[in-house]
């Protein structure tokens, strides 16, 4: 937007799935295929901090205490981005993660599941009764989810 884009040196050969800003790290975090989780504070020099998995990572979020990255059915949790704990969330096809109001919210595509967790380690199911969730975020005091056929959930 607003000008020409410059191609920077790639982060290996893995497809990158999401780019988020981490206020705690004062850095951007990119996650993607082959367990890629890399961060940069200047946009040029990137440091790998992945959780030691070859699973595709779809999203990343943080709380004041925890960093969480998600694959299709697991969450990877860390206090410092150096040591990670893998936990099975019970969801399938997870693709979206956000943190607000003291909890992480995790959304999955098809079948639709929405789960919440205070620490990223223990996840609880929330019923949403919808088909194919594609995105999740927090806005004006509520979690919102979007999906197939124009679906918007609050």
Coordinates of C-alpha atoms in Angstrom, one line a residue:
X1 CA 0.0 0.0 0.0
X2 CA 1.2 3.4 -0.9
X3 CA 4.2 2.4 -2.9
X4 CA 6.3 -0.4 -4.3
X5 CA 7.0 -3.5 -2.3
X6 CA 10.5 -4.8 -1.8
X7 CA 11.3 -8.5 -1.7
X8 CA 13.4 -9.4 1.3
X9 CA 15.5 -12.5 1.9
X10 CA 13.1 -15.4 2.5
X11 CA 13.0 -17.3 5.8
X12 CA 13.9 -20.7 4.3
X13 CA 11.6 -22.5 2.0
X14 CA 8.5 -22.9 4.2
X15 CA 5.2 -21.2 3.4
X16 CA 4.5 -18.5 6.0
X17 CA 0.9 -18.5 7.3
X18 CA 0.6 -15.6 9.6
X19 CA 2.4 -12.4 10.7
X20 CA 1.7 -10.9 14.1
X21 CA 3.1 -8.1 16.2
X22 CA 4.2 -9.1 19.7
X23 CA 4.1 -6.2 22.2
X24 CA 6.0 -8.3 24.8
X25 CA 8.8 -9.1 22.4
X26 CA 8.7 -5.7 20.6
X27 CA 9.0 -7.8 17.5
X28 CA 7.0 -9.2 14.5
X29 CA 6.5 -13.0 14.6
X30 CA 6.0 -15.1 11.5
X31 CA 4.6 -18.7 11.7
X32 CA 4.2 -21.3 9.0
X33 CA 5.0 -24.7 7.5
X34 CA 7.6 -27.0 8.9
X35 CA 7.2 -25.6 12.4
X36 CA 8.5 -22.2 11.4
X37 CA 8.3 -19.5 14.1
X38 CA 10.7 -16.6 13.5
X39 CA 10.8 -13.1 14.8
X40 CA 12.3 -9.7 14.0
X41 CA 12.5 -6.3 15.6
X42 CA 13.8 -4.6 12.5
X43 CA 12.1 -6.4 9.6
X44 CA 15.5 -7.5 8.2
X45 CA 17.2 -9.8 10.6
X46 CA 15.0 -12.8 11.6
X47 CA 15.7 -15.2 14.5
X48 CA 14.2 -18.8 14.5
X49 CA 12.4 -19.5 17.8
X50 CA 10.2 -22.4 16.8
X51 CA 8.7 -25.0 19.1
X52 CA 10.8 -27.9 17.6
X53 CA 8.0 -29.4 15.5
X54 CA 7.6 -30.1 11.8
X55 CA 3.9 -29.4 12.0
X56 CA 2.4 -26.5 10.1
X57 CA 1.8 -23.5 12.4
X58 CA -1.2 -21.4 11.5
X59 CA -1.3 -18.6 14.1
X60 CA 0.4 -17.0 17.0
X61 CA -0.8 -14.9 20.0
X62 CA 0.3 -13.8 23.4
X63 CA -0.9 -13.0 26.9
X64 CA 1.0 -11.1 29.6
X65 CA 2.4 -14.5 30.7
X66 CA 2.3 -16.9 27.7
X67 CA 3.1 -17.2 24.0
X68 CA 1.0 -19.6 22.0
X69 CA 1.3 -21.0 18.5
X70 CA -1.2 -23.4 16.9
X71 CA -1.1 -26.3 14.5
X72 CA -4.1 -28.2 13.2
X73 CA -4.8 -29.9 16.5
X74 CA -2.2 -28.8 19.0
X75 CA -1.1 -25.6 20.9
X76 CA 2.6 -24.9 21.6
X77 CA 3.0 -22.8 24.7
X78 CA 6.0 -20.9 26.0
X79 CA 6.8 -18.3 28.7
X80 CA 9.9 -17.1 26.9
X81 CA 9.9 -18.5 23.3
X82 CA 12.9 -20.7 24.1
X83 CA 11.2 -23.7 25.7
X84 CA 7.9 -24.9 24.4
X85 CA 5.2 -27.3 25.7
X86 CA 3.0 -29.1 23.2
X87 CA -0.6 -29.8 24.2
X88 CA -3.5 -31.4 22.3
X89 CA -6.4 -29.0 22.3
X90 CA -9.1 -31.4 21.2
X91 CA -9.9 -29.3 18.1
X92 CA -9.3 -30.1 14.5
X93 CA -8.3 -27.9 11.6
X94 CA -7.4 -25.0 13.9
X95 CA -6.6 -21.9 11.9
X96 CA -7.2 -18.8 14.1
X97 CA -6.0 -17.7 17.5
X98 CA -6.4 -14.5 19.5
X99 CA -6.1 -13.3 23.1
X100 CA -8.3 -10.8 24.9
X101 CA -10.1 -10.4 28.2
X102 CA -7.8 -12.8 30.0
X103 CA -8.2 -15.7 27.7
X104 CA -7.0 -17.2 24.4
X105 CA -9.7 -18.1 21.9
X106 CA -9.0 -20.7 19.3
X107 CA -11.1 -21.3 16.2
X108 CA -11.2 -24.2 13.8
X109 CA -12.5 -24.6 10.3
X110 CA -14.4 -27.7 9.5
X111 CA -15.8 -29.2 11.7
X112 CA -16.3 -25.9 13.6
X113 CA -14.9 -25.7 17.1
X114 CA -14.2 -22.8 19.3
X115 CA -12.1 -23.3 22.4
X116 CA -10.9 -21.0 25.1
X117 CA -8.0 -21.1 27.6
X118 CA -6.5 -18.9 30.2
X119 CA -3.0 -20.3 29.9
X120 CA -2.9 -22.1 26.5
X121 CA -2.4 -25.4 28.3
X122 CA -6.0 -26.4 29.2
X123 CA -8.7 -25.8 26.5
X124 CA -12.5 -25.8 27.0
X125 CA -15.0 -26.2 24.1
X126 CA -17.5 -23.5 23.4
X127 CA -20.5 -24.4 21.2
X128 CA -20.9 -22.2 18.1
X129 CA -23.3 -24.2 15.9
X130 CA -21.9 -23.1 12.6
X131 CA -20.1 -24.3 9.5
X132 CA -16.5 -23.7 8.4
X133 CA -14.9 -21.0 10.6
X134 CA -12.1 -19.0 8.8
X135 CA -11.2 -16.2 11.2
X136 CA -11.4 -15.1 14.8
X137 CA -10.7 -11.8 16.6
X138 CA -11.7 -9.6 19.5
X139 CA -13.5 -6.3 19.0
X140 CA -15.3 -3.9 21.5
X141 CA -15.6 -6.4 24.3
X142 CA -16.6 -9.5 22.3
X143 CA -15.0 -12.3 20.3
X144 CA -16.1 -12.5 16.7
X145 CA -15.8 -15.3 14.2
X146 CA -16.3 -15.3 10.5
X147 CA -16.7 -18.1 8.0
X148 CA -18.3 -19.7 5.0
X149 CA -21.4 -18.2 3.3
X150 CA -20.9 -14.8 5.0
X151 CA -21.2 -16.2 8.6
X152 CA -20.4 -13.8 11.4
X153 CA -20.6 -15.0 15.0
X154 CA -20.4 -13.1 18.3

